[in-house]
Coordinates of C-alpha atoms in Angstrom, one line a residue:
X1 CA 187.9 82.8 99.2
X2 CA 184.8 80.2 99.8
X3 CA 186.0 79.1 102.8
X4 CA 186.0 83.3 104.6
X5 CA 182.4 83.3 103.0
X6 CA 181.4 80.4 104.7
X7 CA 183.1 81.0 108.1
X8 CA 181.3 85.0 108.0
X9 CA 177.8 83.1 106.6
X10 CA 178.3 81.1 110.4
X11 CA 178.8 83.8 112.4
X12 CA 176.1 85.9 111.2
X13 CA 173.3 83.0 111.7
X14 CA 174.5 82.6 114.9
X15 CA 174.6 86.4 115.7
X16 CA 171.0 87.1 114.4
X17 CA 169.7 84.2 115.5
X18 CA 170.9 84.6 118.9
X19 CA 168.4 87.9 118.6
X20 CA 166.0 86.5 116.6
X21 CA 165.3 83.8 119.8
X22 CA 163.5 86.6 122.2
X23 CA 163.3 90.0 120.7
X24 CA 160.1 89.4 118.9
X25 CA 158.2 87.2 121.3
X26 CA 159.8 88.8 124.7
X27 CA 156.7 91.3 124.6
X28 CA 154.2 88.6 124.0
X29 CA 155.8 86.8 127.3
X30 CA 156.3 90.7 129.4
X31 CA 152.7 91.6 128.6
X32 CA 150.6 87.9 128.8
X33 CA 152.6 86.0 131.6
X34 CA 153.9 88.9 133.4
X35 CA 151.5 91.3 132.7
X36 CA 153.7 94.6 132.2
X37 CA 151.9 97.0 130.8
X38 CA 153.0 99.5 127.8
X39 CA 155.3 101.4 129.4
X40 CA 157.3 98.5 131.1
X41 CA 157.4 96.5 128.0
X42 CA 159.0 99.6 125.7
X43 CA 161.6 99.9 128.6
X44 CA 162.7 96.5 127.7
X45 CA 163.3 97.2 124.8
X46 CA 164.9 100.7 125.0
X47 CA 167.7 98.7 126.9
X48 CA 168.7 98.0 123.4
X49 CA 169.3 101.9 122.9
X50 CA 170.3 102.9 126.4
X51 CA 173.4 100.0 125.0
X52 CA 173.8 101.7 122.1
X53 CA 174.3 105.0 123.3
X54 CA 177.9 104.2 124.4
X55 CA 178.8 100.3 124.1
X56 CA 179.3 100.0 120.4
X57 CA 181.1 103.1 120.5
X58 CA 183.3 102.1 123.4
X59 CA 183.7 98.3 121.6
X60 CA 184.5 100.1 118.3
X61 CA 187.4 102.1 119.8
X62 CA 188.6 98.7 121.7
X63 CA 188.6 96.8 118.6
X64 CA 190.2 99.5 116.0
X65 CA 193.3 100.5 119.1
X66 CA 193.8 97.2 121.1
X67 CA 191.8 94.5 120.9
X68 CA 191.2 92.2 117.7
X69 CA 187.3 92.8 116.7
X70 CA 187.1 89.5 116.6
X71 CA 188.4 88.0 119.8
X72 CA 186.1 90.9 121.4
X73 CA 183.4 89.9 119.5
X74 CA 183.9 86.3 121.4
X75 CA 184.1 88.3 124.8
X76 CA 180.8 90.2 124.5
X77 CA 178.5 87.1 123.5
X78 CA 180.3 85.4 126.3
X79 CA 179.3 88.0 128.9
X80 CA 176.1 88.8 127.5
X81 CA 174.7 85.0 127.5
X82 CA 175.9 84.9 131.0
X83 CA 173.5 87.6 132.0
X84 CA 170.7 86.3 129.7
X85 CA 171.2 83.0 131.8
X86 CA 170.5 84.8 135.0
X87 CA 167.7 86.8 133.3
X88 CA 165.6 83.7 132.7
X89 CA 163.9 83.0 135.6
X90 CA 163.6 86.4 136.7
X91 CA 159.7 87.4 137.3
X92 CA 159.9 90.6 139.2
X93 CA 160.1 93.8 136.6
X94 CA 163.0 95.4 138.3
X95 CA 165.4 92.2 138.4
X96 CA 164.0 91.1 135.1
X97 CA 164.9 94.3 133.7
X98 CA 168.0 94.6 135.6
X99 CA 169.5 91.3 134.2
X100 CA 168.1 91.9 130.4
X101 CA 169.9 95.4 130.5
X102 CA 173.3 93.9 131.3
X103 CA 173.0 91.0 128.5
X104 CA 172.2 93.7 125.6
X105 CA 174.8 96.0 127.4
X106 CA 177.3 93.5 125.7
X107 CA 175.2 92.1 122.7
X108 CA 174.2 95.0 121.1
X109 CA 178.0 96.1 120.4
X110 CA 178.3 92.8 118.9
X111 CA 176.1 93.8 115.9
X112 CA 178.8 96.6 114.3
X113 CA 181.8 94.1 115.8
X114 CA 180.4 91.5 113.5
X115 CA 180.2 93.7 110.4
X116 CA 183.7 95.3 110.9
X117 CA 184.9 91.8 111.3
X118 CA 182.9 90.5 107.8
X119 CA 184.3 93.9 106.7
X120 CA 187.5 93.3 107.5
X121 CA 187.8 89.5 106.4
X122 CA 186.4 90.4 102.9
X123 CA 188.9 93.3 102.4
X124 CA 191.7 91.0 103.5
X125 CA 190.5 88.2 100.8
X126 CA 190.3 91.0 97.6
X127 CA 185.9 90.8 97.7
X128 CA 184.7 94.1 97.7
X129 CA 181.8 94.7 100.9
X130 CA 179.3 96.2 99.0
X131 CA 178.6 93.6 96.5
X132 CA 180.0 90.3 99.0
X133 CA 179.0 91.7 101.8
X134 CA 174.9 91.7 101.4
X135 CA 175.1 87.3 100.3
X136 CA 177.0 87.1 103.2
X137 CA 174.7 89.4 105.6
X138 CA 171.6 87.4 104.3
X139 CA 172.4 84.3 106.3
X140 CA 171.8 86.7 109.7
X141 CA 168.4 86.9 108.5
X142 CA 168.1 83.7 107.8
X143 CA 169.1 82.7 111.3
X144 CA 166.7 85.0 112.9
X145 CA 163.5 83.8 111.2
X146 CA 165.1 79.8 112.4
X147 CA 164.9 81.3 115.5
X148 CA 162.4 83.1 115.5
X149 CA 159.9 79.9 114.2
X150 CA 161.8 77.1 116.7
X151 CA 160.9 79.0 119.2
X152 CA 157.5 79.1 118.1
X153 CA 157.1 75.6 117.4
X154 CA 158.8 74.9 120.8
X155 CA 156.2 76.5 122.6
X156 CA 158.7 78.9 124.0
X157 CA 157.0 82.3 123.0
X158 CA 155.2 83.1 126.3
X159 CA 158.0 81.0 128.7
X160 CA 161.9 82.0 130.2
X161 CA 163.0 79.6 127.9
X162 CA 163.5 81.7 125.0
X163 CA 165.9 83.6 127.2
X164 CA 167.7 79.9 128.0
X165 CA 167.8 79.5 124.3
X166 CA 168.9 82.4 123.4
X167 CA 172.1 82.3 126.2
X168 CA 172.8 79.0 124.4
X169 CA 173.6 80.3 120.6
X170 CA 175.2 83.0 122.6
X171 CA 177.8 80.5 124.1
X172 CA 178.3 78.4 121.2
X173 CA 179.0 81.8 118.7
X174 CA 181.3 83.1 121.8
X175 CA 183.5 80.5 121.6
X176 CA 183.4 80.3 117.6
X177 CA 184.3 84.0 117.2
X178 CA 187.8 83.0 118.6
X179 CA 188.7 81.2 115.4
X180 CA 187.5 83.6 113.1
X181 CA 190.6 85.4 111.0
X182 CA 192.3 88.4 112.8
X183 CA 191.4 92.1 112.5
X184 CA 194.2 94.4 112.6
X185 CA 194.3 96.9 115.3
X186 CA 196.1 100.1 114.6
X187 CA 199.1 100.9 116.1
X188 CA 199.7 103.7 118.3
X189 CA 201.9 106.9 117.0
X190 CA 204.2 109.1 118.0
X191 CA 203.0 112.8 118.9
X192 CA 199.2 111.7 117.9
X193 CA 196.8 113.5 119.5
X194 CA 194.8 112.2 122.2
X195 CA 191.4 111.9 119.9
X196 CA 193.2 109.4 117.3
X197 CA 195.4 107.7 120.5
X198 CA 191.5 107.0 121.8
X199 CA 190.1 106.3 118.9
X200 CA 187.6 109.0 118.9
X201 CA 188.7 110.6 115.5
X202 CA 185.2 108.7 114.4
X203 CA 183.3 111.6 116.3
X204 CA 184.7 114.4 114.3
X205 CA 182.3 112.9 111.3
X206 CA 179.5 115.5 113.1
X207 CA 182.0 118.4 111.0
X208 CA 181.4 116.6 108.0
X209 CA 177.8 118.7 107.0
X210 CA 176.6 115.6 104.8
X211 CA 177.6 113.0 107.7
X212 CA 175.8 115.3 110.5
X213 CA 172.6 115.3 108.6
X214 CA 172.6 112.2 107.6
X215 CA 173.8 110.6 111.1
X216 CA 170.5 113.0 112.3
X217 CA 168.2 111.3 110.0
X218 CA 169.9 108.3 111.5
X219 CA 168.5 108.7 115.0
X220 CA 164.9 109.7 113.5
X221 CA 164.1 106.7 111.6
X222 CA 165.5 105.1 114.3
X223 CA 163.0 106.1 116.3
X224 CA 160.6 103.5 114.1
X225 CA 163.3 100.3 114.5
X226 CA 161.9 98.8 117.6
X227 CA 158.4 99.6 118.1
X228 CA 156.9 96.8 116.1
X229 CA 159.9 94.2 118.2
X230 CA 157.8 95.5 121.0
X231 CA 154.6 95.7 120.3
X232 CA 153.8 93.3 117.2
X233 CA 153.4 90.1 119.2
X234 CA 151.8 91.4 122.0
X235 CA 149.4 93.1 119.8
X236 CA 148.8 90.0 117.4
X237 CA 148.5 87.5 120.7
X238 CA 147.2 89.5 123.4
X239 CA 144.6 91.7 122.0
X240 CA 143.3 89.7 119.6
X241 CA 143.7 86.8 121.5
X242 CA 141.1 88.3 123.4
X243 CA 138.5 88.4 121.1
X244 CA 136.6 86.0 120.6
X245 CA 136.3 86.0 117.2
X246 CA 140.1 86.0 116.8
X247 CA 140.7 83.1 119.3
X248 CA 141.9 80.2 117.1
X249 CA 143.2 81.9 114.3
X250 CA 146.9 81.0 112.7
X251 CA 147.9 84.8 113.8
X252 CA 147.3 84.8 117.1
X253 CA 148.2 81.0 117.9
X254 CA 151.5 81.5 115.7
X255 CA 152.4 85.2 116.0
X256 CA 156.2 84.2 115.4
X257 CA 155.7 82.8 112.4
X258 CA 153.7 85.1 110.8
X259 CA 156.1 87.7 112.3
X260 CA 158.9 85.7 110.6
X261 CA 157.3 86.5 107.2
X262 CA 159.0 90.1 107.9
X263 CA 162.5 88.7 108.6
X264 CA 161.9 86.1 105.1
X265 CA 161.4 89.5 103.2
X266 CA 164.7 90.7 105.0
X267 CA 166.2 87.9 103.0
X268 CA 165.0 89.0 99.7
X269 CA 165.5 92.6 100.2
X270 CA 169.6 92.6 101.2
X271 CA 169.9 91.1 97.7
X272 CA 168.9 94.2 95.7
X273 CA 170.9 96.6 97.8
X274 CA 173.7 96.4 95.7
X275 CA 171.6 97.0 92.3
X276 CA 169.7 99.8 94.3
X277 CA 172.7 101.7 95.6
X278 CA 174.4 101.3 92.6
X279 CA 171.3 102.4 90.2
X280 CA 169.7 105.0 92.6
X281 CA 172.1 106.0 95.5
X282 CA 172.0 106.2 99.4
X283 CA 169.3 109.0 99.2
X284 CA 166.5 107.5 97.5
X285 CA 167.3 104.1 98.7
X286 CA 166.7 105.5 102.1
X287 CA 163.6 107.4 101.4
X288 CA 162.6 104.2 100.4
X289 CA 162.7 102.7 103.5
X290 CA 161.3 105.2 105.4
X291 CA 157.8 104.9 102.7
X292 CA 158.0 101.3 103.8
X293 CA 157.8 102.3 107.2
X294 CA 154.9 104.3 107.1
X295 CA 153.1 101.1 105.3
X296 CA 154.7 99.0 107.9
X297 CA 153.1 100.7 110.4
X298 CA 149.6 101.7 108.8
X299 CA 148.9 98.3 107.8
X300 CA 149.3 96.6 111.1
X301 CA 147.1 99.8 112.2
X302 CA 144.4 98.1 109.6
X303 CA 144.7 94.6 109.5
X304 CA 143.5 92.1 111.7
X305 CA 144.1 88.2 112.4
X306 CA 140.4 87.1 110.5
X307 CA 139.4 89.1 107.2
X308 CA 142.1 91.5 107.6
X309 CA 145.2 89.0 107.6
X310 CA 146.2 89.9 104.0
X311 CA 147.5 93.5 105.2
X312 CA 148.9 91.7 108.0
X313 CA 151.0 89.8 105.9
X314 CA 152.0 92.9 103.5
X315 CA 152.6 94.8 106.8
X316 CA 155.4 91.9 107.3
X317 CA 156.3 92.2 103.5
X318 CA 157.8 95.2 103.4
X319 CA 159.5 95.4 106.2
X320 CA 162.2 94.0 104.4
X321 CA 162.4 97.2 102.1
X322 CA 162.3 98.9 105.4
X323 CA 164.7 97.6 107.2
X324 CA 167.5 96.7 105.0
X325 CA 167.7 99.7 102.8
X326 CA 168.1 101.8 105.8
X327 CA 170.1 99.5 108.1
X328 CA 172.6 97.7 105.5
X329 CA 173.0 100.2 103.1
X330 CA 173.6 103.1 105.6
X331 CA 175.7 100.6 107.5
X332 CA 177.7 100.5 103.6
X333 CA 177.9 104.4 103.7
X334 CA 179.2 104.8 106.6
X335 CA 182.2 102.2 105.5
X336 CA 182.6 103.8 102.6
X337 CA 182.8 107.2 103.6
X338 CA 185.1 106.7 106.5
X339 CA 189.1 105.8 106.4
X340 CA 189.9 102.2 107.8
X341 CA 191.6 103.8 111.0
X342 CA 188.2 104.6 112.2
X343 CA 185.8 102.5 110.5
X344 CA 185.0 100.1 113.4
X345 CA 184.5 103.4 115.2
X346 CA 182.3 104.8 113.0
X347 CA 180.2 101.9 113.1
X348 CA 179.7 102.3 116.6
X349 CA 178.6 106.3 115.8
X350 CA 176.1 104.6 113.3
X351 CA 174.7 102.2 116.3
X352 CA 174.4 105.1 118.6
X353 CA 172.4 107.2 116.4
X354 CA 169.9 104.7 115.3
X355 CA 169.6 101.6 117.6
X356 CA 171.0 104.4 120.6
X357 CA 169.3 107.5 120.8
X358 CA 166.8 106.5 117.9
X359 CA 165.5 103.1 119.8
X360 CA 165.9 104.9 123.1
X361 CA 163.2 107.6 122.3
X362 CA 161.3 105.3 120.1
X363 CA 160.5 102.7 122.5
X364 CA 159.9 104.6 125.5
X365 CA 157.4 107.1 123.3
X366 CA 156.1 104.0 122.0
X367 CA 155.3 102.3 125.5
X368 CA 153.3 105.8 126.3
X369 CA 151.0 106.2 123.1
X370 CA 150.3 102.5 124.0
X371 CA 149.0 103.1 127.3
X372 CA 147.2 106.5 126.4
X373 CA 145.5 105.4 122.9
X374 CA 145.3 102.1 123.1
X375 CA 145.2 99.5 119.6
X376 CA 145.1 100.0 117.0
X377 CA 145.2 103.6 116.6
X378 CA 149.0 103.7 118.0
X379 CA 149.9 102.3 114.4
X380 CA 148.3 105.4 112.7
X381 CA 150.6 108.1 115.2
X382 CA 153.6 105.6 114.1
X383 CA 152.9 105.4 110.8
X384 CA 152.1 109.7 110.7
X385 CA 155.8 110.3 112.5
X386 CA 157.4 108.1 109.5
X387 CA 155.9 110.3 107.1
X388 CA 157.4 113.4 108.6
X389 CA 160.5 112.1 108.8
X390 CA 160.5 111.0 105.0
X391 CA 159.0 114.2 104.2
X392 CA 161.9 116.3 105.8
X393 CA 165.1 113.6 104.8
X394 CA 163.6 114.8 100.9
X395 CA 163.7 117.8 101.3
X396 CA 166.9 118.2 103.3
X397 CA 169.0 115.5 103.1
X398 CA 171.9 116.5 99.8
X399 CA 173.5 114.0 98.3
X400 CA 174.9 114.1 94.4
X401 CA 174.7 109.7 93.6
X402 CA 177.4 109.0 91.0
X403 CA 177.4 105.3 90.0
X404 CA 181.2 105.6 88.9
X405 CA 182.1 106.1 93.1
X406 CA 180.8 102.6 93.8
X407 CA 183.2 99.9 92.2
X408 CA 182.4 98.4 88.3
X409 CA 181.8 95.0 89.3
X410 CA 178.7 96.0 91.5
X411 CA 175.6 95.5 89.0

């Protein structure tokens, strides 16, 4: 039993930190060194949708029909640290973005492959997911903000190396998902229809009213997921790096690590999931996070690198509260709420709607109000969209939370 822990706490520090090594500096390096501007920077990072849409889909239906999750899990990070590899030295937008597409092509799907695997392995041991799951998932985090502040420390934040770095976890995590216990696939019936023979079944959640709505909300808050991975360090180190009486400051010098604050709140956070859920149920816990989002957002909006670093830092804060109680605990619903033929599948649903079509709209929008408003009012028309978006999931998002559904030993 302590051994599966261990072996699941490894692969998520390598999965997250494998993300955590670019996505937050990569618009610091696009809009200083390259000079992108807005628009080119938030295509970067809708790659990370444009993958979603379909590849964590596609991966979930591979992994739940033929292939063990885990042995495709190794596959993806193989393939997608190739590409990252190639990426590095590219300084031209179009084979720049060309190279980064195909990497998250095959890392993004990687995200659900790794909970279905820490899914599977826990259910296989007799540990329930939604109170052994969140210890486990914590150690991702963990790995992201190491990351996150060696490549700070490193001097990599405005250099290809962050890319090299990040091709390099991706190798050594490829090769480690390979030993990791096996994930059943399901066999294939007799007279099944073609939907369960593809492993689509997943899709007819949509007829499910609760589902629909809440995969909708999904998608909308999803809209907020990537927009401070774009723009944070790009704001914090190229425009107040340019003032004067900025230049020097910890923030501007050391964006990743005061960024990192946000991921060491991350930490924190997915250990009262299981007390939250448990206590208050999906719906509150999620209008939670969206509140945290609109502070997220309206902080950074108000804060600044001198006098203003304290809302910086509670900007950072709470994005712990708004990231895990959306992403982990929704991620939990989902498993939950789906049979275990098509769990892996619906996983890849969950990706699509909020790191797909969600991240997709969010960071291309994002990249425009940059260019057309400029800092820091682009933080207030972020932090204004998250408060419509709470204001509607309240009002139409039903859900009845009765603590007895969730298993006693979750406190």
């Amino acid at each position: 039993m302590k051994s599966i822990k261990t072996r699941l706490i490894v692969m998520n520090f390598l999965q997250y930190a494998i993300w955590g090594s670019w996505l937050i500096s990569l618009g610091a390096y696009l809009g200083g060194e390259l000079n992108f501007s807005g628009k080119q920077i938030g295509s970067f990072f809708a790659t990370m949708g444009i993958a979603s849409l379909f590849m964590p889909a596609l991966m979930g239906i591979i992994a739940d029909r033929w292939i063990q999750a885990q042995k495709l899990l190794g596959i993806c990070h193989l393939v997608a640290g190739a590409f990252m590899v190639i990426a590095a030295p590219q300084t031209t937008y179009t084979l720049l973005y060309a190279m980064i597409l195909c990497s998250v092509l095959f890392y993004m799907p990687t995200i659900s492959l790794s909970n279905s695997v820490a899914y599977s392995s826990l259910t296989k041991a007799r540990l329930d997911t939604v109170k052994h799951f969140p210890p486990i998932r914590v150690w991702g985090t963990v790995g992201f903000i190491c990351a996150m502040i060696l490549v700070d420390l490193l001097g990599f934040t405005k250099t290809p190396n962050q890319l090299y770095f990040s091709a390099t976890l991706s190798f050594i995590l490829g090769i480690y998902a390979f030993t990791l216990p096996q994930c059943e696939t399901a066999k294939a019936e007799k007279n099944q229809s073609w939907v369960d023979a593809m492993g689509l079944r997943a899709f007819t959640l949509f007829k499910e009213k609760k589902m629909a709505v809440f995969f909708i909300f999904c998608m909308l808050l999803g809209v907020s997921l990537q927009i401070t991975n774009a723009f944070a360090n790009d704001y914090l180190t190229n425009h107040f790096g340019a003032m004067d009486i900025y230049q020097g400051t910890f923030g501007v010098e050391h964006a990743n690590i005061l960024i990192s604050l946000s991921q060491l709140s991350e930490t924190l956070c997915i250990l009262l999931i299981p007390f939250f859920l448990r206590r208050f149920g999906i719906k509150i816990v999620m209008l939670i996070s969206m509140v945290a989002w609109v502070l997220r957002f309206g902080l950074l909006g108000a804060g600044n690198p001198g006098s203003g670093v304290w809302m910086l830092i509670l900007s950072m804060l709470v994005y712990g509260v708004a990231f895990d109680f959306f992403n982990i605990s929704g991620s939990l619903y989902v498993d939950q709420e789906t049979s275990p033929s098509i769990r892996s599948s619906a996983q890849g649903v969950f990706m699509i709607m909020t790191n797909g079509f969600g991240a997709l709209i969010g960071s291309y929008a994002a990249g425009y109000v940059v260019d057309h408003i400029g800092w820091p009012n682009s933080w207030y028309i972020f932090a204004g969209y998250a408060l419509v978006v709470t204001l509607l999931f309240a009002i139409i998002f039903k859900h009845k939370h009765d603590p007895e559904e969730l298993p006693d030993k979750i406190i």
